[in-house]
Amino acid sequence: MTKPIVEYKDVHKSFGDVEVLKGIDLDIFPAEKIAVIGPSGSGKTTIIRMLMTLEEPTDGDIIVDGKNLWKMEKNGKMVEADEKHLREIRGDIGMVFQHFNLFPHMTILENCMTAPIHVKGENKKEVKQRSIDMLERVGLGDKINNYPSQLSGGQKQRVAMARALVMRPKIMLFDEVTSALDPELVGEVLEVIRDIAKNDDMAMVLVTHEMDFALDVADKVLFLDDGVIAEQGSASDVIEHSENPRVQEFLSRFRG
Amino acid sequence: MSYWSFERFFEAWPYILKGLHITVGVTISAFLFALVFGLVWTFLRRIPERHINWIVTWVMEFIRSTPPLVQLFFIYYAWPEIPVVGVTLSPFVSAVVGFGIHFSTYIGEIYRSGIESVENGQWEASTALNFSLLDKWRLIILPQAFPPTIPMLGNYFIIMFKEVPIASTIGLTGILHMANSFGSEHFNLIEALTIVGIIFLVLSYPSARLIKKLEVKLNTRFDKNQVIDPIE
């Protein structure tokens, strides 16, 4: 049996007095596509932000490829991870944000090239070709020398995906990547994710409100409610056949 | 004797202009000093330690709330009296250090506002791409933080230029000092001081216009919502 690439072990997270996550246990297997759904404020985004090292768990462990993400051994004791430790593990993880977060002072091509060159020290020519290929794949081959300010929201989000993919992560995280888009631009972004999900063998975790989309691409769906995973299973089990009243109530709001 | 003489007016020009390189030299040197020292304040203030933060904030506040003239007097007259660390500085060096430190506290604040204007998402994206701390600053944050501060820095350059004449009180031989000595030789200050006014106007006004232009240009470039080449 394959070993999970990421394991959450009783992970808790509080912001001040508010406990947002109340014990998350979750295995993510290589190439697995997971959709995280649930009401807003249920802690969906926090789950992936902790894996991206943008938030530190209050309690519990996150194991990435056998290594504890937030803790490290020092003089025989487990201590809080330092930046060096985090950097070693973080290289396997990529993230696409709700608000794109492209670098506005760089062209689209430069947005894609800067991290492989400066972080991984890769050959510039090779990175350039790979970035152009990736931008073509997301349908922006003709925009490589434009600045982000010259693009539509959907195009920006596709650049953000290309930028993350060029780093060749083993795990890709998508944080409500269509929530900030005008409705008519959502489709083009989902199309690209669908393409990635079908053709790439990295693990993907998608925090999303697009139920039909989750049903289409996800191997597993997690329903998060009030800081715990209230229900999980195959997409059709959770979205179409769940008997959990909370799930049904949540989904009914989407079905109208 | 008439109170205004064109003869004296034209005679005074070359005499006063001999001080121009000193005035301009102090302004440029002190400004460069302030640009570098401002960066020091900015990073000192980012140290996440409460006590250091408190001390740095109040030292900056103290420097900003004291008149530059008093600071110049202290550096030039009082500093040499202090045992061990006290050294006698020339009027030029005193002025550079005095104005440099005074204005560095303002410039530090400008840097800070520039850095804070960079959205948090930029930090998060650079973390997600696994940049080192140095590369985050060098490649992502500072290139976005610096350009919007250029107009404000330019304004402080002009303000500082106009403050420099007060250093004539510690014997800096800039244009005001030259005008004064010309005026006392000829028992008439009106032409000499008029010339000083003209020199400041001629140098400040175009600089201010240039900064204004730069500001417009930078705003256009950094407007994130501007669509130069609409697609849809």
Short mmCIF file of C-alpha atoms in Angstrom, two decimals:
data_model
loop_
_atom_site.label_atom_id
_atom_site.label_comp_id
_atom_site.label_asym_id
_atom_site.label_seq_id
_atom_site.Cartn_x
_atom_site.Cartn_y
_atom_site.Cartn_z
CA MET A 1 0.00 0.00 0.00
CA THR A 2 1.28 3.46 -0.86
CA LYS A 3 2.24 5.71 1.99
CA PRO A 4 0.51 9.07 2.36
CA ILE A 5 2.56 12.07 1.29
CA VAL A 6 0.91 14.27 3.91
CA GLU A 7 -0.52 13.24 7.27
CA TYR A 8 -2.42 15.54 9.63
CA LYS A 9 -2.41 14.15 13.15
CA ASP A 10 -4.92 15.70 15.53
CA VAL A 11 -4.17 19.20 14.29
CA HIS A 12 -5.67 22.11 16.17
CA LYS A 13 -5.58 25.79 15.36
CA SER A 14 -6.77 28.72 17.41
CA PHE A 15 -6.78 32.41 16.58
CA GLY A 16 -6.77 34.11 19.95
CA ASP A 17 -9.58 32.52 21.94
CA VAL A 18 -11.34 31.11 18.91
CA GLU A 19 -10.56 27.50 18.08
CA VAL A 20 -10.95 27.23 14.32
CA LEU A 21 -9.78 23.65 13.88
CA LYS A 22 -10.61 21.14 16.60
CA GLY A 23 -8.55 18.10 15.76
CA ILE A 24 -8.01 17.31 12.09
CA ASP A 25 -6.84 13.85 11.04
CA LEU A 26 -6.24 13.51 7.34
CA ASP A 27 -4.07 11.51 4.96
CA ILE A 28 -3.23 12.81 1.52
CA PHE A 29 -1.85 10.22 -0.89
CA PRO A 30 0.40 10.94 -3.86
CA ALA A 31 -1.65 11.97 -6.91
CA GLU A 32 -4.81 12.13 -4.85
CA LYS A 33 -7.26 14.96 -5.63
CA ILE A 34 -9.11 16.17 -2.56
CA ALA A 35 -11.87 18.78 -2.47
CA VAL A 36 -12.56 20.53 0.82
CA ILE A 37 -16.08 21.93 1.13
CA GLY A 38 -18.07 23.41 3.97
CA PRO A 39 -19.63 26.61 5.26
CA SER A 40 -17.46 29.72 5.45
CA GLY A 41 -15.65 30.06 8.74
CA SER A 42 -15.41 26.29 9.10
CA GLY A 43 -11.61 26.39 8.80
CA LYS A 44 -11.20 25.06 5.24
CA THR A 45 -8.62 27.58 4.21
CA THR A 46 -6.72 27.25 7.47
CA ILE A 47 -6.13 23.56 6.77
CA ILE A 48 -4.16 24.25 3.62
CA ARG A 49 -2.51 27.43 4.91
CA MET A 50 -0.89 25.39 7.69
CA LEU A 51 0.52 23.01 5.11
CA MET A 52 1.86 25.98 3.12
CA THR A 53 3.50 27.19 6.38
CA LEU A 54 1.49 30.41 6.36
CA GLU A 55 -0.12 29.53 9.70
CA GLU A 56 1.39 27.52 12.51
CA PRO A 57 -0.82 24.85 14.13
CA THR A 58 -1.58 25.39 17.80
CA ASP A 59 -1.33 21.67 18.45
CA GLY A 60 -0.79 18.39 16.61
CA ASP A 61 1.56 17.35 13.82
CA ILE A 62 1.66 17.67 10.07
CA ILE A 63 3.94 15.08 8.47
CA VAL A 64 5.13 15.73 4.93
CA ASP A 65 6.90 12.86 3.20
CA GLY A 66 7.84 11.37 6.58
CA LYS A 67 9.16 14.64 8.01
CA ASN A 68 7.44 16.68 10.70
CA LEU A 69 6.70 20.06 9.13
CA TRP A 70 6.42 22.29 12.17
CA LYS A 71 8.81 20.50 14.52
CA MET A 72 12.42 19.48 14.28
CA GLU A 73 14.91 17.62 16.36
CA LYS A 74 17.56 19.64 18.11
CA ASN A 75 19.94 18.14 20.68
CA GLY A 76 17.64 15.12 21.03
CA LYS A 77 14.57 17.26 21.72
CA MET A 78 11.68 18.21 19.46
CA VAL A 79 11.58 21.98 19.07
CA GLU A 80 9.69 24.46 16.94
CA ALA A 81 10.85 24.35 13.32
CA ASP A 82 13.10 27.17 12.14
CA GLU A 83 12.97 28.82 8.73
CA LYS A 84 15.70 26.53 7.36
CA HIS A 85 13.72 23.42 8.28
CA LEU A 86 10.53 24.86 6.79
CA ARG A 87 12.31 25.78 3.57
CA GLU A 88 13.54 22.23 3.09
CA ILE A 89 10.04 20.81 3.18
CA ARG A 90 8.15 23.71 1.62
CA GLY A 91 9.81 23.09 -1.74
CA ASP A 92 7.43 20.17 -2.30
CA ILE A 93 4.33 22.31 -1.87
CA GLY A 94 2.78 24.91 -4.14
CA MET A 95 -0.22 27.14 -3.66
CA VAL A 96 -2.66 29.19 -5.72
CA PHE A 97 -4.39 32.01 -3.85
CA GLN A 98 -7.86 33.46 -3.95
CA HIS A 99 -6.49 36.89 -4.88
CA PHE A 100 -3.79 35.62 -7.27
CA ASN A 101 -0.93 37.50 -5.58
CA LEU A 102 1.03 37.90 -8.78
CA PHE A 103 4.11 40.10 -8.60
CA PRO A 104 2.93 43.35 -10.22
CA HIS A 105 6.42 44.63 -11.05
CA MET A 106 7.28 41.61 -13.18
CA THR A 107 6.00 40.43 -16.52
CA ILE A 108 4.02 37.22 -16.62
CA LEU A 109 7.02 35.30 -17.85
CA GLU A 110 9.19 36.78 -15.09
CA ASN A 111 6.53 35.86 -12.53
CA CYS A 112 6.97 32.23 -13.58
CA MET A 113 10.74 32.29 -13.92
CA THR A 114 11.87 34.05 -10.78
CA ALA A 115 11.37 31.27 -8.22
CA PRO A 116 12.94 28.35 -10.15
CA ILE A 117 15.97 30.53 -10.87
CA HIS A 118 16.47 32.15 -7.47
CA VAL A 119 15.10 29.46 -5.18
CA LYS A 120 16.18 26.29 -6.95
CA GLY A 121 19.14 27.76 -8.83
CA GLU A 122 18.02 26.22 -12.09
CA ASN A 123 19.39 27.05 -15.52
CA LYS A 124 17.78 30.23 -16.84
CA LYS A 125 17.34 29.04 -20.43
CA GLU A 126 15.72 25.83 -19.33
CA VAL A 127 13.41 27.62 -16.91
CA LYS A 128 12.41 30.10 -19.60
CA GLN A 129 11.39 27.34 -22.00
CA ARG A 130 9.50 25.50 -19.28
CA SER A 131 7.71 28.69 -18.24
CA ILE A 132 6.68 29.48 -21.82
CA ASP A 133 5.41 25.91 -22.25
CA MET A 134 3.45 26.20 -19.04
CA LEU A 135 1.94 29.56 -19.99
CA GLU A 136 0.93 28.09 -23.33
CA ARG A 137 -0.67 25.20 -21.53
CA VAL A 138 -2.85 27.57 -19.50
CA GLY A 139 -3.69 29.44 -22.70
CA LEU A 140 -1.56 32.55 -22.21
CA GLY A 141 1.26 31.93 -24.66
CA ASP A 142 0.56 35.26 -26.36
CA LYS A 143 0.73 37.29 -23.13
CA ILE A 144 4.12 36.34 -21.75
CA ASN A 145 5.52 39.87 -21.91
CA ASN A 146 2.45 41.56 -20.42
CA TYR A 147 2.23 42.78 -16.86
CA PRO A 148 -0.40 41.36 -14.48
CA SER A 149 -2.26 44.71 -14.50
CA GLN A 150 -3.00 44.13 -18.18
CA LEU A 151 -4.84 40.86 -17.59
CA SER A 152 -8.35 39.89 -16.57
CA GLY A 153 -8.94 38.09 -13.28
CA GLY A 154 -9.27 34.71 -14.95
CA GLN A 155 -6.04 35.23 -16.83
CA LYS A 156 -4.26 36.33 -13.67
CA GLN A 157 -5.38 33.18 -11.92
CA ARG A 158 -4.13 31.03 -14.79
CA VAL A 159 -0.75 32.76 -14.56
CA ALA A 160 -0.71 32.07 -10.82
CA MET A 161 -1.24 28.38 -11.58
CA ALA A 162 1.52 28.33 -14.17
CA ARG A 163 3.82 30.07 -11.69
CA ALA A 164 3.17 27.40 -9.07
CA LEU A 165 3.42 24.51 -11.54
CA VAL A 166 6.80 25.60 -12.92
CA MET A 167 8.20 24.82 -9.45
CA ARG A 168 7.09 21.18 -9.92
CA PRO A 169 5.50 20.69 -6.50
CA LYS A 170 4.42 17.28 -5.27
CA ILE A 171 1.36 18.83 -3.63
CA MET A 172 -0.67 21.71 -5.02
CA LEU A 173 -3.04 23.71 -2.87
CA PHE A 174 -5.91 25.77 -4.30
CA ASP A 175 -7.46 28.29 -1.95
CA GLU A 176 -10.91 29.22 -3.30
CA VAL A 177 -9.26 30.17 -6.56
CA THR A 178 -12.48 31.14 -8.32
CA SER A 179 -14.14 33.11 -5.48
CA ALA A 180 -12.65 36.46 -6.49
CA LEU A 181 -13.56 36.09 -10.15
CA ASP A 182 -16.45 37.46 -12.14
CA PRO A 183 -18.86 34.58 -12.84
CA GLU A 184 -18.13 34.51 -16.56
CA LEU A 185 -14.40 34.00 -15.86
CA VAL A 186 -14.79 31.03 -13.52
CA GLY A 187 -15.08 28.46 -16.31
CA GLU A 188 -11.71 29.15 -17.92
CA VAL A 189 -9.93 28.71 -14.58
CA LEU A 190 -11.77 25.49 -13.71
CA GLU A 191 -10.93 24.17 -17.17
CA VAL A 192 -7.22 24.58 -16.46
CA ILE A 193 -7.51 22.90 -13.05
CA ARG A 194 -9.44 20.05 -14.62
CA ASP A 195 -6.65 19.63 -17.16
CA ILE A 196 -4.01 19.59 -14.41
CA ALA A 197 -6.02 17.16 -12.32
CA LYS A 198 -6.45 14.74 -15.21
CA ASN A 199 -2.91 14.86 -16.56
CA ASP A 200 -0.52 15.58 -13.69
CA ASP A 201 0.35 13.12 -10.99
CA MET A 202 0.78 15.51 -8.09
CA ALA A 203 -1.55 15.54 -5.12
CA MET A 204 -4.07 18.37 -5.11
CA VAL A 205 -6.15 19.88 -2.35
CA LEU A 206 -8.87 22.24 -3.50
CA VAL A 207 -10.82 24.43 -1.13
CA THR A 208 -13.84 25.22 -3.24
CA HIS A 209 -17.46 26.25 -3.48
CA GLU A 210 -17.88 24.70 -6.93
CA MET A 211 -19.78 21.50 -6.10
CA ASP A 212 -20.17 20.20 -9.65
CA PHE A 213 -16.52 20.76 -10.21
CA ALA A 214 -15.60 18.91 -6.99
CA LEU A 215 -17.79 16.04 -8.10
CA ASP A 216 -16.00 15.95 -11.41
CA VAL A 217 -12.32 16.08 -10.38
CA ALA A 218 -12.06 15.00 -6.74
CA ASP A 219 -11.22 11.46 -5.64
CA LYS A 220 -12.19 12.40 -2.13
CA VAL A 221 -14.38 15.11 -0.66
CA LEU A 222 -14.10 16.44 2.88
CA PHE A 223 -17.00 18.25 4.45
CA LEU A 224 -15.70 20.55 7.13
CA ASP A 225 -18.07 21.86 9.74
CA ASP A 226 -17.30 23.78 12.90
CA GLY A 227 -13.60 22.89 12.89
CA VAL A 228 -13.87 19.14 12.32
CA ILE A 229 -14.11 16.89 9.30
CA ALA A 230 -17.80 16.07 9.62
CA GLU A 231 -17.94 13.78 6.65
CA GLN A 232 -15.54 12.36 4.10
CA GLY A 233 -15.65 9.93 1.23
CA SER A 234 -15.83 9.75 -2.52
CA ALA A 235 -17.29 12.80 -4.20
CA SER A 236 -20.56 11.12 -4.99
CA ASP A 237 -20.87 9.69 -1.45
CA VAL A 238 -20.55 13.12 0.13
CA ILE A 239 -22.16 15.38 -2.43
CA GLU A 240 -24.90 13.14 -3.79
CA HIS A 241 -25.70 10.51 -1.16
CA SER A 242 -24.81 11.97 2.21
CA GLU A 243 -27.31 11.44 4.98
CA ASN A 244 -25.65 13.93 7.29
CA PRO A 245 -28.22 16.72 7.83
CA ARG A 246 -25.51 19.38 8.04
CA VAL A 247 -24.16 18.34 4.65
CA GLN A 248 -27.62 18.34 3.14
CA GLU A 249 -28.39 21.72 4.58
CA PHE A 250 -25.14 23.12 3.26
CA LEU A 251 -25.62 21.63 -0.20
CA SER A 252 -29.24 22.74 -0.45
CA ARG A 253 -28.02 26.32 -0.46
CA PHE A 254 -26.11 25.58 -3.66
CA ARG A 255 -28.89 23.70 -5.34
CA GLY A 256 -31.37 26.51 -4.75
CA MET B 1 22.33 106.91 -1.13
CA SER B 2 19.65 104.87 -2.87
CA TYR B 3 18.62 101.69 -1.07
CA TRP B 4 18.89 99.53 -4.20
CA SER B 5 21.85 99.53 -6.57
CA PHE B 6 22.03 97.41 -9.68
CA GLU B 7 25.76 97.89 -9.69
CA ARG B 8 25.98 96.22 -6.31
CA PHE B 9 23.44 93.63 -7.37
CA PHE B 10 25.62 92.47 -10.27
CA GLU B 11 28.79 92.77 -8.25
CA ALA B 12 27.35 90.47 -5.57
CA TRP B 13 26.47 87.57 -7.89
CA PRO B 14 29.94 86.04 -8.41
CA TYR B 15 30.75 86.58 -4.75
CA ILE B 16 27.66 84.75 -3.50
CA LEU B 17 27.85 81.99 -6.09
CA LYS B 18 31.20 80.99 -4.59
CA GLY B 19 29.15 79.53 -1.74
CA LEU B 20 26.79 77.58 -3.98
CA HIS B 21 28.85 74.41 -4.17
CA ILE B 22 28.92 74.32 -0.37
CA THR B 23 25.14 74.69 -0.03
CA VAL B 24 24.43 72.15 -2.75
CA GLY B 25 27.24 69.88 -1.50
CA VAL B 26 25.85 69.80 2.05
CA THR B 27 22.33 69.15 0.72
CA ILE B 28 23.35 66.22 -1.46
CA SER B 29 25.73 64.69 1.11
CA ALA B 30 23.26 65.06 3.96
CA PHE B 31 20.48 63.59 1.83
CA LEU B 32 22.56 60.55 0.91
CA PHE B 33 23.43 60.19 4.59
CA ALA B 34 19.71 60.37 5.43
CA LEU B 35 18.78 57.82 2.74
CA VAL B 36 21.17 55.27 4.20
CA PHE B 37 20.49 56.08 7.83
CA GLY B 38 16.75 56.02 7.19
CA LEU B 39 17.11 52.41 6.13
CA VAL B 40 18.81 51.68 9.46
CA TRP B 41 15.82 53.15 11.37
CA THR B 42 13.41 51.15 9.25
CA PHE B 43 15.09 47.85 10.02
CA LEU B 44 15.66 48.71 13.69
CA ARG B 45 11.94 49.35 14.02
CA ARG B 46 11.14 45.96 12.52
CA ILE B 47 13.01 44.10 15.25
CA PRO B 48 10.22 42.17 16.96
CA GLU B 49 11.36 43.00 20.48
CA ARG B 50 9.19 45.32 22.55
CA HIS B 51 11.94 47.15 24.43
CA ILE B 52 14.13 47.78 21.41
CA ASN B 53 11.08 48.94 19.51
CA TRP B 54 10.14 51.35 22.27
CA ILE B 55 13.65 52.80 22.48
CA VAL B 56 13.98 53.20 18.71
CA THR B 57 10.57 54.85 18.42
CA TRP B 58 11.35 57.39 21.13
CA VAL B 59 14.86 58.17 19.86
CA MET B 60 13.32 58.90 16.46
CA GLU B 61 10.60 60.98 18.07
CA PHE B 62 13.20 62.93 20.04
CA ILE B 63 15.30 63.68 16.98
CA ARG B 64 12.25 64.75 14.99
CA SER B 65 10.85 66.96 17.74
CA THR B 66 14.05 68.92 18.32
CA PRO B 67 14.85 71.84 16.00
CA PRO B 68 17.64 71.13 13.52
CA LEU B 69 19.32 74.35 14.62
CA VAL B 70 19.67 73.04 18.17
CA GLN B 71 21.03 69.76 16.83
CA LEU B 72 23.59 71.61 14.71
CA PHE B 73 24.71 73.66 17.71
CA PHE B 74 25.03 70.49 19.74
CA ILE B 75 27.11 68.67 17.14
CA TYR B 76 29.32 71.67 16.40
CA TYR B 77 29.74 73.30 19.82
CA ALA B 78 28.80 70.77 22.51
CA TRP B 79 29.97 67.47 21.06
CA PRO B 80 33.70 68.35 21.24
CA GLU B 81 33.31 69.07 24.98
CA ILE B 82 32.30 65.49 25.72
CA PRO B 83 35.27 63.46 26.98
CA VAL B 84 36.46 60.38 25.06
CA VAL B 85 33.86 60.35 22.26
CA GLY B 86 33.85 64.09 21.56
CA VAL B 87 35.49 65.22 18.32
CA THR B 88 35.68 68.59 16.67
CA LEU B 89 33.97 68.53 13.30
CA SER B 90 34.22 71.10 10.53
CA PRO B 91 31.07 73.13 9.78
CA PHE B 92 30.60 71.13 6.58
CA VAL B 93 30.77 67.73 8.29
CA SER B 94 28.66 68.96 11.22
CA ALA B 95 25.97 70.13 8.81
CA VAL B 96 26.00 66.86 6.86
CA VAL B 97 25.74 64.79 10.03
CA GLY B 98 23.18 67.12 11.65
CA PHE B 99 20.80 67.39 8.71
CA GLY B 100 21.47 63.78 7.76
CA ILE B 101 20.39 62.42 11.12
CA HIS B 102 17.47 64.82 11.48
CA PHE B 103 16.00 63.98 8.08
CA SER B 104 16.80 60.27 8.31
CA THR B 105 13.98 59.96 10.87
CA TYR B 106 11.50 61.31 8.33
CA ILE B 107 12.93 59.19 5.55
CA GLY B 108 12.75 56.11 7.75
CA GLU B 109 9.01 56.75 8.09
CA ILE B 110 8.69 57.10 4.32
CA TYR B 111 10.41 53.76 3.81
CA ARG B 112 8.12 52.22 6.38
CA SER B 113 5.01 53.49 4.61
CA GLY B 114 6.39 52.14 1.33
CA ILE B 115 7.00 48.71 2.82
CA GLU B 116 3.59 48.64 4.47
CA SER B 117 1.93 49.55 1.18
CA VAL B 118 3.01 46.19 -0.23
CA GLU B 119 0.11 43.80 0.24
CA ASN B 120 0.44 40.90 2.63
CA GLY B 121 -0.40 38.57 -0.26
CA GLN B 122 2.97 39.40 -1.78
CA TRP B 123 4.70 38.05 1.31
CA GLU B 124 2.51 34.96 1.25
CA ALA B 125 3.14 34.29 -2.43
CA SER B 126 6.87 34.61 -1.92
CA THR B 127 6.69 32.22 1.03
CA ALA B 128 4.68 29.76 -1.08
CA LEU B 129 7.38 29.92 -3.75
CA ASN B 130 9.95 29.23 -1.03
CA PHE B 131 12.07 32.37 -1.40
CA SER B 132 14.73 33.04 1.22
CA LEU B 133 14.14 36.04 3.46
CA LEU B 134 16.83 38.02 1.65
CA ASP B 135 15.33 37.22 -1.76
CA LYS B 136 11.86 38.18 -0.55
CA TRP B 137 13.14 41.65 0.30
CA ARG B 138 15.46 41.96 -2.68
CA LEU B 139 13.25 40.58 -5.46
CA ILE B 140 9.67 41.05 -4.29
CA ILE B 141 9.13 43.59 -1.51
CA LEU B 142 11.64 46.42 -2.02
CA PRO B 143 11.14 46.73 -5.79
CA GLN B 144 7.46 47.38 -5.03
CA ALA B 145 8.00 49.44 -1.89
CA PHE B 146 10.58 51.88 -3.23
CA PRO B 147 9.12 53.49 -6.39
CA PRO B 148 6.00 54.92 -4.69
CA THR B 149 8.24 56.66 -2.13
CA ILE B 150 10.31 58.55 -4.72
CA PRO B 151 8.02 61.62 -4.85
CA MET B 152 7.98 61.88 -1.04
CA LEU B 153 11.75 61.50 -0.90
CA GLY B 154 12.05 64.24 -3.53
CA ASN B 155 9.92 66.58 -1.45
CA TYR B 156 12.17 66.04 1.55
CA PHE B 157 15.19 66.74 -0.63
CA ILE B 158 13.77 70.17 -1.46
CA ILE B 159 12.75 70.84 2.14
CA MET B 160 16.24 69.93 3.28
CA PHE B 161 17.82 72.17 0.62
CA LYS B 162 15.86 75.09 2.03
CA GLU B 163 16.94 74.29 5.61
CA VAL B 164 20.64 74.17 4.84
CA PRO B 165 21.17 77.98 5.15
CA ILE B 166 20.62 77.75 8.91
CA ALA B 167 24.03 76.09 9.01
CA SER B 168 25.54 79.52 8.35
CA THR B 169 25.09 79.94 12.12
CA ILE B 170 27.86 77.42 12.69
CA GLY B 171 30.00 79.09 10.03
CA LEU B 172 29.11 77.05 6.96
CA THR B 173 30.23 79.21 4.04
CA GLY B 174 27.21 78.55 1.85
CA ILE B 175 25.35 81.16 -0.16
CA LEU B 176 23.65 82.76 2.82
CA HIS B 177 26.95 83.18 4.62
CA MET B 178 28.51 84.72 1.48
CA ALA B 179 25.56 87.06 1.08
CA ASN B 180 25.85 88.14 4.69
CA SER B 181 29.53 88.89 4.44
CA PHE B 182 29.04 90.74 1.14
CA GLY B 183 26.24 92.71 2.72
CA SER B 184 28.22 93.71 5.79
CA GLU B 185 31.18 94.79 3.65
CA HIS B 186 28.93 97.06 1.64
CA PHE B 187 26.64 98.08 4.53
CA ASN B 188 23.66 96.91 2.50
CA LEU B 189 22.03 93.50 2.54
CA ILE B 190 19.08 93.96 0.24
CA GLU B 191 20.75 93.00 -3.06
CA ALA B 192 22.69 90.09 -1.58
CA LEU B 193 19.68 88.55 0.13
CA THR B 194 17.55 89.05 -2.97
CA ILE B 195 20.11 87.04 -4.89
CA VAL B 196 19.93 84.23 -2.31
CA GLY B 197 16.18 84.18 -2.78
CA ILE B 198 16.52 84.02 -6.55
CA ILE B 199 19.02 81.14 -6.35
CA PHE B 200 16.68 79.11 -4.14
CA LEU B 201 13.72 79.78 -6.39
CA VAL B 202 15.64 78.87 -9.54
CA LEU B 203 16.83 75.59 -8.04
CA SER B 204 13.75 74.55 -6.02
CA TYR B 205 11.01 75.26 -8.51
CA PRO B 206 12.25 73.07 -11.39
CA SER B 207 13.07 70.30 -8.92
CA ALA B 208 9.54 70.43 -7.55
CA ARG B 209 8.14 70.27 -11.09
CA LEU B 210 10.38 67.33 -11.91
CA ILE B 211 9.16 65.45 -8.84
CA LYS B 212 5.55 66.16 -9.73
CA LYS B 213 6.14 64.72 -13.19
CA LEU B 214 7.83 61.67 -11.73
CA GLU B 215 4.91 61.18 -9.40
CA VAL B 216 2.40 61.15 -12.24
CA LYS B 217 4.55 58.72 -14.19
CA LEU B 218 4.96 56.36 -11.23
CA ASN B 219 1.28 56.44 -10.41
CA THR B 220 0.45 55.36 -13.93
CA ARG B 221 2.90 52.52 -13.80
CA PHE B 222 1.82 51.26 -10.42
CA ASP B 223 -1.90 51.43 -10.86
CA LYS B 224 -2.65 47.77 -10.50
CA ASN B 225 -6.12 48.03 -11.95
CA GLN B 226 -5.16 49.89 -15.03
CA VAL B 227 -5.81 47.93 -18.21
CA ILE B 228 -3.43 49.12 -20.90
CA ASP B 229 -4.35 46.50 -23.44
CA PRO B 230 -7.95 45.41 -22.85
CA ILE B 231 -8.62 41.87 -23.86
CA GLU B 232 -12.32 41.25 -23.53
#
